[in-house]
GROMACS .gro file of C-alpha atoms in nm:
model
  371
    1UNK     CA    1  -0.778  -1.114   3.701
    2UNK     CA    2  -0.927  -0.778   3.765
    3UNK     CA    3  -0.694  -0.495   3.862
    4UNK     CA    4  -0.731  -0.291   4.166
    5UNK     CA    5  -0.670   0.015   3.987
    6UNK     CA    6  -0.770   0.115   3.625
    7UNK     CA    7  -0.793   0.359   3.421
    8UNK     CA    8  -1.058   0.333   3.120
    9UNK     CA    9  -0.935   0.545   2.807
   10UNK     CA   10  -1.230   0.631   2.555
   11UNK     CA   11  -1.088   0.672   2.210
   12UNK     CA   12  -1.382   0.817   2.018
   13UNK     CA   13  -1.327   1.058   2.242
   14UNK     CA   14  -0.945   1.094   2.127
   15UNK     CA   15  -1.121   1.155   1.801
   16UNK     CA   16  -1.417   1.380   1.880
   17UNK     CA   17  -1.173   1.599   2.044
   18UNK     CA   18  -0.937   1.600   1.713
   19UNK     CA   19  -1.254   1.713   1.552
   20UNK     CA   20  -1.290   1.996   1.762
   21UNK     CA   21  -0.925   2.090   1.675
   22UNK     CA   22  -1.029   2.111   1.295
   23UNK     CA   23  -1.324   2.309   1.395
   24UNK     CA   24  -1.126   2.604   1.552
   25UNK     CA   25  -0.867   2.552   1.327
   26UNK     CA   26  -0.968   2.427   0.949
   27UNK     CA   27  -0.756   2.605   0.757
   28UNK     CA   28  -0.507   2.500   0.939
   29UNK     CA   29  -0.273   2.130   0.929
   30UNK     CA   30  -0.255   1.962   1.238
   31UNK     CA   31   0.098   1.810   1.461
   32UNK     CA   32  -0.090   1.636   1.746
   33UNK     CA   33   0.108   1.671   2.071
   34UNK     CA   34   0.129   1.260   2.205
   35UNK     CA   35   0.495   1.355   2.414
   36UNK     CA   36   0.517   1.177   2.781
   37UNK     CA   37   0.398   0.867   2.676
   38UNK     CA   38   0.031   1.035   2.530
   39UNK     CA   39  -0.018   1.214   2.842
   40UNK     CA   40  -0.027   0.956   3.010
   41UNK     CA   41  -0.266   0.758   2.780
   42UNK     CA   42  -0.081   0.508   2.598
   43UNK     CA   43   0.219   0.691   2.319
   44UNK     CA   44   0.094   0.394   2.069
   45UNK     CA   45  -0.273   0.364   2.204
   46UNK     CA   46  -0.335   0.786   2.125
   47UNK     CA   47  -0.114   0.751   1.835
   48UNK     CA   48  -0.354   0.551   1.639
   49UNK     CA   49  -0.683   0.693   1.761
   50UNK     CA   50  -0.471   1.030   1.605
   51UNK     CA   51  -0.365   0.875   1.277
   52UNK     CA   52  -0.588   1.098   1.029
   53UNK     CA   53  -0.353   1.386   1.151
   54UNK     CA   54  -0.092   1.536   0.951
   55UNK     CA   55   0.186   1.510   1.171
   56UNK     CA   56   0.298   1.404   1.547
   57UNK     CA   57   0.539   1.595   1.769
   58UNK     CA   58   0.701   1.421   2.061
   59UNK     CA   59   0.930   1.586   2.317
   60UNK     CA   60   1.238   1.359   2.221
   61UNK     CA   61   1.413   1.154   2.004
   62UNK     CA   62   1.359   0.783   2.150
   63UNK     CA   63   0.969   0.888   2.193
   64UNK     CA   64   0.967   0.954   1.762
   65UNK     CA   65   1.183   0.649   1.732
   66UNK     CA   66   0.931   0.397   1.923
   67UNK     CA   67   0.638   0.517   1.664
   68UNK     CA   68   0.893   0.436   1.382
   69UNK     CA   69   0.921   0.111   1.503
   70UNK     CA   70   0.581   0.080   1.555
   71UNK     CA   71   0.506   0.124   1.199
   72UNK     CA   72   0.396   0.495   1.185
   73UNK     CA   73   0.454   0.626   0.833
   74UNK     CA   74   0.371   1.002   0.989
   75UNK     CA   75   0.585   1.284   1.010
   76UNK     CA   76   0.733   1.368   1.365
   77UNK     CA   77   0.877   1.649   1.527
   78UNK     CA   78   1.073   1.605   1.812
   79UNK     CA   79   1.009   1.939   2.000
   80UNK     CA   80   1.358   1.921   2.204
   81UNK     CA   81   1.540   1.883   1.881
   82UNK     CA   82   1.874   1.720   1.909
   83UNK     CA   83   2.162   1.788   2.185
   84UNK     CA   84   2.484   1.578   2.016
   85UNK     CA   85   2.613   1.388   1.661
   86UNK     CA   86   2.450   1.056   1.787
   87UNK     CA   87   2.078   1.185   1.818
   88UNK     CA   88   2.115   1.354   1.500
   89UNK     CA   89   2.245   1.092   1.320
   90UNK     CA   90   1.941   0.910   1.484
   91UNK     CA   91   1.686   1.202   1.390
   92UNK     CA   92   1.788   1.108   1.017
   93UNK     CA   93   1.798   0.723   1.022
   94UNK     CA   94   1.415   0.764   1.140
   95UNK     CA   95   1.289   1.024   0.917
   96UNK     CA   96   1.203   1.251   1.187
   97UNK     CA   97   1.201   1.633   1.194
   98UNK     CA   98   1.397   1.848   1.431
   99UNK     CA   99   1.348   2.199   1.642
  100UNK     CA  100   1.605   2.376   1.604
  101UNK     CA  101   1.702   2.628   1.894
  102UNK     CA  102   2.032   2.647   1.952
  103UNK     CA  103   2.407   2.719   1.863
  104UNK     CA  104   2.456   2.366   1.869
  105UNK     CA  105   2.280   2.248   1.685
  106UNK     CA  106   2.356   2.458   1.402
  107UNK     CA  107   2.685   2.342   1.427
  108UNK     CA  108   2.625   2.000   1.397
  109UNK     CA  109   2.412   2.089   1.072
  110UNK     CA  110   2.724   2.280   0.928
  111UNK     CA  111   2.989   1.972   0.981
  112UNK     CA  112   2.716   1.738   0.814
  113UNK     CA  113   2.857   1.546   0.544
  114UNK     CA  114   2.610   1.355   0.385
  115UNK     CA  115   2.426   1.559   0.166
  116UNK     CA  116   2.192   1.289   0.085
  117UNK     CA  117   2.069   1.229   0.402
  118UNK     CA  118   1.843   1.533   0.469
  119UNK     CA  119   1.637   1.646   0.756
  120UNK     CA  120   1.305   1.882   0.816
  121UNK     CA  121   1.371   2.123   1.022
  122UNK     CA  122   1.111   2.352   1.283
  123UNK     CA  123   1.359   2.647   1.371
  124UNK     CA  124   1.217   2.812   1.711
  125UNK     CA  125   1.178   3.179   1.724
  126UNK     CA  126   1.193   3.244   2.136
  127UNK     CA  127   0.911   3.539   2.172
  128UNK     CA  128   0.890   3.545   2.555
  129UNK     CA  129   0.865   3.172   2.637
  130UNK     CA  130   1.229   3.232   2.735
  131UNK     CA  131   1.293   2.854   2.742
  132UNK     CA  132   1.403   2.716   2.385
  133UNK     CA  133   1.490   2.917   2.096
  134UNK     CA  134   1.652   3.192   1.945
  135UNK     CA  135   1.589   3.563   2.046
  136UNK     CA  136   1.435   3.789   1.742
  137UNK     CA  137   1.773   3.954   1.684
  138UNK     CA  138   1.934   3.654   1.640
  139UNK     CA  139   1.717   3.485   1.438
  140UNK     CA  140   1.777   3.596   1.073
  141UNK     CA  141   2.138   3.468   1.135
  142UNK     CA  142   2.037   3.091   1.245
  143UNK     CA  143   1.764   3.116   0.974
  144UNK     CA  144   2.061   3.166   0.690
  145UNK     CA  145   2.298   2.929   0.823
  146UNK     CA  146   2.028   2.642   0.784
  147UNK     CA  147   1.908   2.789   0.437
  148UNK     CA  148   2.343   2.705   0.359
  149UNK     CA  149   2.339   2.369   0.518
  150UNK     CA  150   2.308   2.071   0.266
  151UNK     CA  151   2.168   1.860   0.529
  152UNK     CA  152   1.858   2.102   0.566
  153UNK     CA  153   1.508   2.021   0.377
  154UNK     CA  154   1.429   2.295   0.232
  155UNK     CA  155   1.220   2.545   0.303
  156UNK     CA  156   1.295   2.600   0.699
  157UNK     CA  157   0.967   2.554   0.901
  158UNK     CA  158   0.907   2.848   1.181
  159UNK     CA  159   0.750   2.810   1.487
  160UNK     CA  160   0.760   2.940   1.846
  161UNK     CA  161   0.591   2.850   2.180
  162UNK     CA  162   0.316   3.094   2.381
  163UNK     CA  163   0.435   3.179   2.770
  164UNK     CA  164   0.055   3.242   2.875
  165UNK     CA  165  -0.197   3.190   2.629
  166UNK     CA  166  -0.434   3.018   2.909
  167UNK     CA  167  -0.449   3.375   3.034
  168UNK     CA  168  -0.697   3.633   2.884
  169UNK     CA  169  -0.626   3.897   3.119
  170UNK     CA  170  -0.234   3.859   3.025
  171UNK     CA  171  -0.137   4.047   2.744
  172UNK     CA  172   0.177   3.833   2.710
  173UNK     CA  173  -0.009   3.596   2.420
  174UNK     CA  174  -0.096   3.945   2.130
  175UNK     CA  175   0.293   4.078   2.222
  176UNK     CA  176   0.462   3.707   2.126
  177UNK     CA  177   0.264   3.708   1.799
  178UNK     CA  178   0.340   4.039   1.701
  179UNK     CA  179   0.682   3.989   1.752
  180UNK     CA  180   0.688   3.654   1.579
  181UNK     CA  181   0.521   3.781   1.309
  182UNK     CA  182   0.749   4.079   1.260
  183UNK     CA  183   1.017   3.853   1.283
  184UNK     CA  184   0.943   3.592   1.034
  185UNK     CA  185   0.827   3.873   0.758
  186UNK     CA  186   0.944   3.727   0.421
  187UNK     CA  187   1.101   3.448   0.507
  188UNK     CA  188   0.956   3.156   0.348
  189UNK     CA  189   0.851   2.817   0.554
  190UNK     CA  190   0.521   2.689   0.692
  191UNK     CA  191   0.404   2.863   1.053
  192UNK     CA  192   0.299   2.686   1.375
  193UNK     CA  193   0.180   2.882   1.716
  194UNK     CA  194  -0.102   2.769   1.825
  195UNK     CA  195  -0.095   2.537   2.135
  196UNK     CA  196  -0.417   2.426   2.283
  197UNK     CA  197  -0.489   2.712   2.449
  198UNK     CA  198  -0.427   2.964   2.174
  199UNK     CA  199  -0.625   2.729   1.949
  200UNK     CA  200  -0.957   2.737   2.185
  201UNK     CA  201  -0.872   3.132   2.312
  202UNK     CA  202  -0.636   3.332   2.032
  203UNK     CA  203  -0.795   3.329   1.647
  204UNK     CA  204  -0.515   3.569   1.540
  205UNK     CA  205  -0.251   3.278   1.610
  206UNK     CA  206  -0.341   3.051   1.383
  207UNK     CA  207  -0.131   2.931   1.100
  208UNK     CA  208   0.008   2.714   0.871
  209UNK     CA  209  -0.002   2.497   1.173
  210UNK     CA  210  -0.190   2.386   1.491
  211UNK     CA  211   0.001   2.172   1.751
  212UNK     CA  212  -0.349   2.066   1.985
  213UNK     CA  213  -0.189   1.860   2.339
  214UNK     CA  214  -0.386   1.875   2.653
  215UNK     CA  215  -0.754   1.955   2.449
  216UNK     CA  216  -0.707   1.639   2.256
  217UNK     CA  217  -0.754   1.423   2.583
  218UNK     CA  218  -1.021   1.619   2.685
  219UNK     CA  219  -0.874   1.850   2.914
  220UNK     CA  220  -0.970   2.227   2.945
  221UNK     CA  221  -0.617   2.357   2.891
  222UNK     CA  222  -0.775   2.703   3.086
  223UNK     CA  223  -0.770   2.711   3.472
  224UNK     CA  224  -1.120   2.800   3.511
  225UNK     CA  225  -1.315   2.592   3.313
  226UNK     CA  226  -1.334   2.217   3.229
  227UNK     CA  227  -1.296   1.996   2.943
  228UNK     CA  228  -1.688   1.939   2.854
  229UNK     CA  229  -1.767   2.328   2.932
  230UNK     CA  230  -1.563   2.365   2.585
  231UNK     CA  231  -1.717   2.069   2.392
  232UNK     CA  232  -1.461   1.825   2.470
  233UNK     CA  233  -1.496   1.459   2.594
  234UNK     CA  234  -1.246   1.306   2.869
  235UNK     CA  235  -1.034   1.027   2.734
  236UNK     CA  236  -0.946   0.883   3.075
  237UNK     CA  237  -1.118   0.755   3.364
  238UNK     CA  238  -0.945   0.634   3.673
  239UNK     CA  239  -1.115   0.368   3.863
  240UNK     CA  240  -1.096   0.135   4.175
  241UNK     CA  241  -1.290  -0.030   4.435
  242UNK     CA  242  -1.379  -0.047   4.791
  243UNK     CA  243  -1.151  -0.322   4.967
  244UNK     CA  244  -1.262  -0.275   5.335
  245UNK     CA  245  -1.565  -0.089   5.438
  246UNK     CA  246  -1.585  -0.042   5.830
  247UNK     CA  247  -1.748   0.187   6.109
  248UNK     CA  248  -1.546   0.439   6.303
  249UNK     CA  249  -1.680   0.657   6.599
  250UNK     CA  250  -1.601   0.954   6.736
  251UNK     CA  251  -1.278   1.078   6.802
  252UNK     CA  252  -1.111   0.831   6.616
  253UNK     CA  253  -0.775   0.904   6.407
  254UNK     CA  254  -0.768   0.802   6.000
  255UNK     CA  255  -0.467   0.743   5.857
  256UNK     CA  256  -0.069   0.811   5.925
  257UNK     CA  257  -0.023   1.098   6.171
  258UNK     CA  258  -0.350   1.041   6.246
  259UNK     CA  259  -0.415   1.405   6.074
  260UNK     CA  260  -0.785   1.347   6.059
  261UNK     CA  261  -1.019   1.292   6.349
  262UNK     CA  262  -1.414   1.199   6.331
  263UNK     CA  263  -1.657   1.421   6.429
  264UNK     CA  264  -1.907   1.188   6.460
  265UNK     CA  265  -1.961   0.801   6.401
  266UNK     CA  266  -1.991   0.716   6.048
  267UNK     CA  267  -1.909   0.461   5.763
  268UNK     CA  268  -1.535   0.448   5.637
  269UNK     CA  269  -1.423   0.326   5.309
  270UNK     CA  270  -1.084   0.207   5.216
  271UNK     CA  271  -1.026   0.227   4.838
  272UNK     CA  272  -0.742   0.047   4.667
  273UNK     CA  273  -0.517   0.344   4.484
  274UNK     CA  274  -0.281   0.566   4.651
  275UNK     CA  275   0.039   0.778   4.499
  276UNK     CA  276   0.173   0.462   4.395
  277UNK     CA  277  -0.059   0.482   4.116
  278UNK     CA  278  -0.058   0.858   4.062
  279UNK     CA  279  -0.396   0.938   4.276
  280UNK     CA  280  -0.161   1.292   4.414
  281UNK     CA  281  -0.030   1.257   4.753
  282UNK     CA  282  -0.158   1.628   4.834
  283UNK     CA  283  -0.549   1.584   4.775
  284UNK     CA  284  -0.716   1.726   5.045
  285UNK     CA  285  -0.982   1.626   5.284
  286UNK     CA  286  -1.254   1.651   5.156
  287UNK     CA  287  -1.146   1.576   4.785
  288UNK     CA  288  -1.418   1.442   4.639
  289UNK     CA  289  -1.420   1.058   4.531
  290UNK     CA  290  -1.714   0.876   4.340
  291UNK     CA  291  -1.776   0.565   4.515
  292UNK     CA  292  -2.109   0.360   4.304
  293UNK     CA  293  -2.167   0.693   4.153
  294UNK     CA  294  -2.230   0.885   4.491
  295UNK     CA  295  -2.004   1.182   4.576
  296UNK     CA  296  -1.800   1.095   4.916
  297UNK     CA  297  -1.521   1.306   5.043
  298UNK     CA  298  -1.192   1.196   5.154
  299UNK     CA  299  -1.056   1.169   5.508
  300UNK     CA  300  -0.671   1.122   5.633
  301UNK     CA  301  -0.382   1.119   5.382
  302UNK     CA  302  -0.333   0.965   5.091
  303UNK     CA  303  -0.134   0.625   5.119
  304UNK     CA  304   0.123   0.469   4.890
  305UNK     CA  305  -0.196   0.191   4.813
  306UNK     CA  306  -0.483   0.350   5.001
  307UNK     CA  307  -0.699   0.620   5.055
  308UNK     CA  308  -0.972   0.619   5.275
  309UNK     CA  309  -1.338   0.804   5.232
  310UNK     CA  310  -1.633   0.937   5.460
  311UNK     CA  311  -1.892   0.715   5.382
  312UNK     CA  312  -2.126   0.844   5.555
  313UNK     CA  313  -2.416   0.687   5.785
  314UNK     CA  314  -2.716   0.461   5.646
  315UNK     CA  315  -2.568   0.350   5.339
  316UNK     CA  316  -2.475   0.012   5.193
  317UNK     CA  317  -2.154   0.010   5.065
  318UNK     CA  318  -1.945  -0.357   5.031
  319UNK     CA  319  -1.618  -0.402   4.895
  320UNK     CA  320  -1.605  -0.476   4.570
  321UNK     CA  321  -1.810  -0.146   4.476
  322UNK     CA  322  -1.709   0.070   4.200
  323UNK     CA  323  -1.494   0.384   4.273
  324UNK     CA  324  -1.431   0.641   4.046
  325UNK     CA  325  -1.131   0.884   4.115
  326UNK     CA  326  -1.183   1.155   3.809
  327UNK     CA  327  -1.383   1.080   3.503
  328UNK     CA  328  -1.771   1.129   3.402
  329UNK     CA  329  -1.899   1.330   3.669
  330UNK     CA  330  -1.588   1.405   3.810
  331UNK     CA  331  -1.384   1.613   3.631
  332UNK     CA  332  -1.029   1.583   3.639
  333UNK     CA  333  -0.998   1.957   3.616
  334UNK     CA  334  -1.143   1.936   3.976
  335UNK     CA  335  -0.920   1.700   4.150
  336UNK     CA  336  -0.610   1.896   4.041
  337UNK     CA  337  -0.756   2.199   4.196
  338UNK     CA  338  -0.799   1.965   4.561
  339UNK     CA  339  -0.481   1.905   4.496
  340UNK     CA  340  -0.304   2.224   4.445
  341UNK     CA  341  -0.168   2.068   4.074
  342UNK     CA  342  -0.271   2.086   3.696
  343UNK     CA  343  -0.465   1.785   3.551
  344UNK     CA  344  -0.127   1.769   3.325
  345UNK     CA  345   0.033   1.654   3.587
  346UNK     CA  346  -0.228   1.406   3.730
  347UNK     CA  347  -0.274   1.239   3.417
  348UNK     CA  348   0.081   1.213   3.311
  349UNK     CA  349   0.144   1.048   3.628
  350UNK     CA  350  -0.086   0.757   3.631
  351UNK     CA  351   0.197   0.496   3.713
  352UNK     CA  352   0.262   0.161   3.522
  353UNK     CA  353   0.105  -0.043   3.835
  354UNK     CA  354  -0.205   0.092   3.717
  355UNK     CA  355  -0.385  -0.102   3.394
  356UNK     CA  356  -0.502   0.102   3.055
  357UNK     CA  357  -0.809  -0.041   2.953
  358UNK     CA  358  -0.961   0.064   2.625
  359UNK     CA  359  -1.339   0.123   2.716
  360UNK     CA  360  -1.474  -0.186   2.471
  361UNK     CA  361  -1.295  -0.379   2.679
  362UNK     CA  362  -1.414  -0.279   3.014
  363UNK     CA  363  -1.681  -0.510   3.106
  364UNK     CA  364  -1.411  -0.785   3.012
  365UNK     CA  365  -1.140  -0.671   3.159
  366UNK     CA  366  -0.959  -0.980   3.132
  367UNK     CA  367  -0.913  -0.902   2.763
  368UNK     CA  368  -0.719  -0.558   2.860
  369UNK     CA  369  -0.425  -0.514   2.754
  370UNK     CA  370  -0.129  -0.228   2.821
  371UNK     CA  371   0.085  -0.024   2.520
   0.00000   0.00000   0.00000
């Protein structure tokens, strides 16, 4: 049975934007950013597409734990780190690597007592995130308590996380490298900056490491500017169809509250997706909707199922006709923007009513099939 709502993932396109990655960055080794579930895409799905890179990083422990179990041999950092004795003692049955930011954590290190059982540490040098991570002054100390611990795989990794690199007239980005540089002076340890932003936008913050997240899905990871303007292909396309196509006249009311009246008699269409599926409950009128490839805008609210479009007059839409709610020709970038959100969050929040479909599989689409 066909679903109402899809969304089509392209994985070459996973791929192609990996390659882009190398292209900024190919001096550099790569941790691939697949944390909420791949965006959104699919943790597994991505994962695989992403297997030529040299290491994962997921926001928590369970996430590196499910690609374990899966069968991934790669290494994964788990960018939260650990918060008590069970998740670390989980962090080393798994193999996976830890941030290390706090107190805490350092503690738990210290009152290890199985010297055999070690664990690769990323210890996180705050610079003006102000989030995770220790401040400059207090970092040489947490650096030589892990150098002590026997639990600690030696050398320490060093990383820290940019505040505003998506912002070239903020001079936020050159301060937090200077200082992490300073910081980390002759201490020894592999070096990781670069996000996706400071990959595309800052040269002078790559390292050791690149850790790529929104660009690899094709997203433009810089407010102005989308995706394909910097040579990267959308993984995801989020699709429906027209369910009820009908004509409504003037003065009519679309929709609860009845917040939308017609100007003029036209053609309505009544697609099948609403917030229940992650289309944004806050897209305007007038949000732009691709119904059999033509531009339409919508009208009234966005429903829990529903949304409803301007048709417009002399046209010959049925239900059943394609709709396409961001994807080619309709950037994702854009929608967020109607919607007064980031295309993080609109991806990310594709719900599980809503079927991934790898794009072989899409003119079969009862051969899809959900990670």
């Amino acid at each position: 049975m066909t679903p109402a709502a899809y969304a089509v993932l392209n994985l070459d396109a996973v791929r192609h934007n990996l390659s882009k990655v190398r292209s900024c960055a190919p001096s550099a080794k790569v941790m691939a950013v697949i944390k909420a579930n791949g965006y959104g895409h699919g943790l597994l799905r991505i994962a695989e597409a992403l297997q030529p890179v040299d290491a994962f990083a997921v926001a928590r422990v369970d996430e590196g734990i499910r690609l374990r179990k899966a069968g991934f041999k790669n290494r994964i950092a788990v960018l939260e780190g650990f918060t008590c004795i069970e998740e670390f003692n989980e962090l080393l049955d798994y193999q996976l690597e830890a941030v290390v930011h706090s107190v805490i954590q350092l503690e738990i290190f210290e009152a290890g007592t199985e010297p055999n059982e070690t664990c690769a540490v990323w210890l996180k040098l705050d610079t003006g995130m102000n989030r995770l991570g220790f401040k400059a002054k207090e970092f040489s100390s947490a650096y030589q308590r892990l150098k002590q611990c026997t639990q600690v795989k030696q050398p320490i990794n060093l990383m820290t996380h940019f505040a505003c690199a998506d912002d070239f007239n903020d001079d936020k980005t050159p301060k937090q490298i200077c200082l992490f540089n300073e910081t980390i002076a002759g201490l020894s340890g592999e070096r990781s900056m670069a996000n996706s932003a400071a990959i595309l936008g800052w040269k002078q913050s790559l390292s050791d490491w690149v850790r790529p997240g929104v660009m690899l899905y094709g997203i433009s990871p810089f407010p102005d500017s989308t995706g394909q303007q910097l040579g990267l292909r959308p993984v995801m396309e989020l699709r429906s169809r027209l369910i009820a196509v009908k004509q409504i006249e003037a003065g009519d009311k679309v929709g609860y509250g009845g917040s939308w009246t017609c100007e003029k008699a036209t053609i309505m269409g009544v697609v099948a997706i609403g917030y229940g599926d992650g289309y944004p409950r806050y897209a305007k009128v007038g949000t732009p909707v691709l119904v059999g490839g033509r531009r339409v805008p919508l009208i009234g609210r966005v429903s829990m199922d529903m949304i409803t479009v301007d048709l417009g007059t002399g046209v010959h839409a049925k239900p059943g006709d394609p709709v396409t709610l961001w994807g080619d020709g309709l950037p994702v970038e854009e929608i967020a923007q109607w919607a007064d959100t980031i295309p993080y969050a609109l991806v990310c929040g594709v719900t599980q009513r809503v079927q991934l479909v790898e794009k072989h599989y899409e003119l079969n689409l009862r051969q899809y099939y959900q990670r």
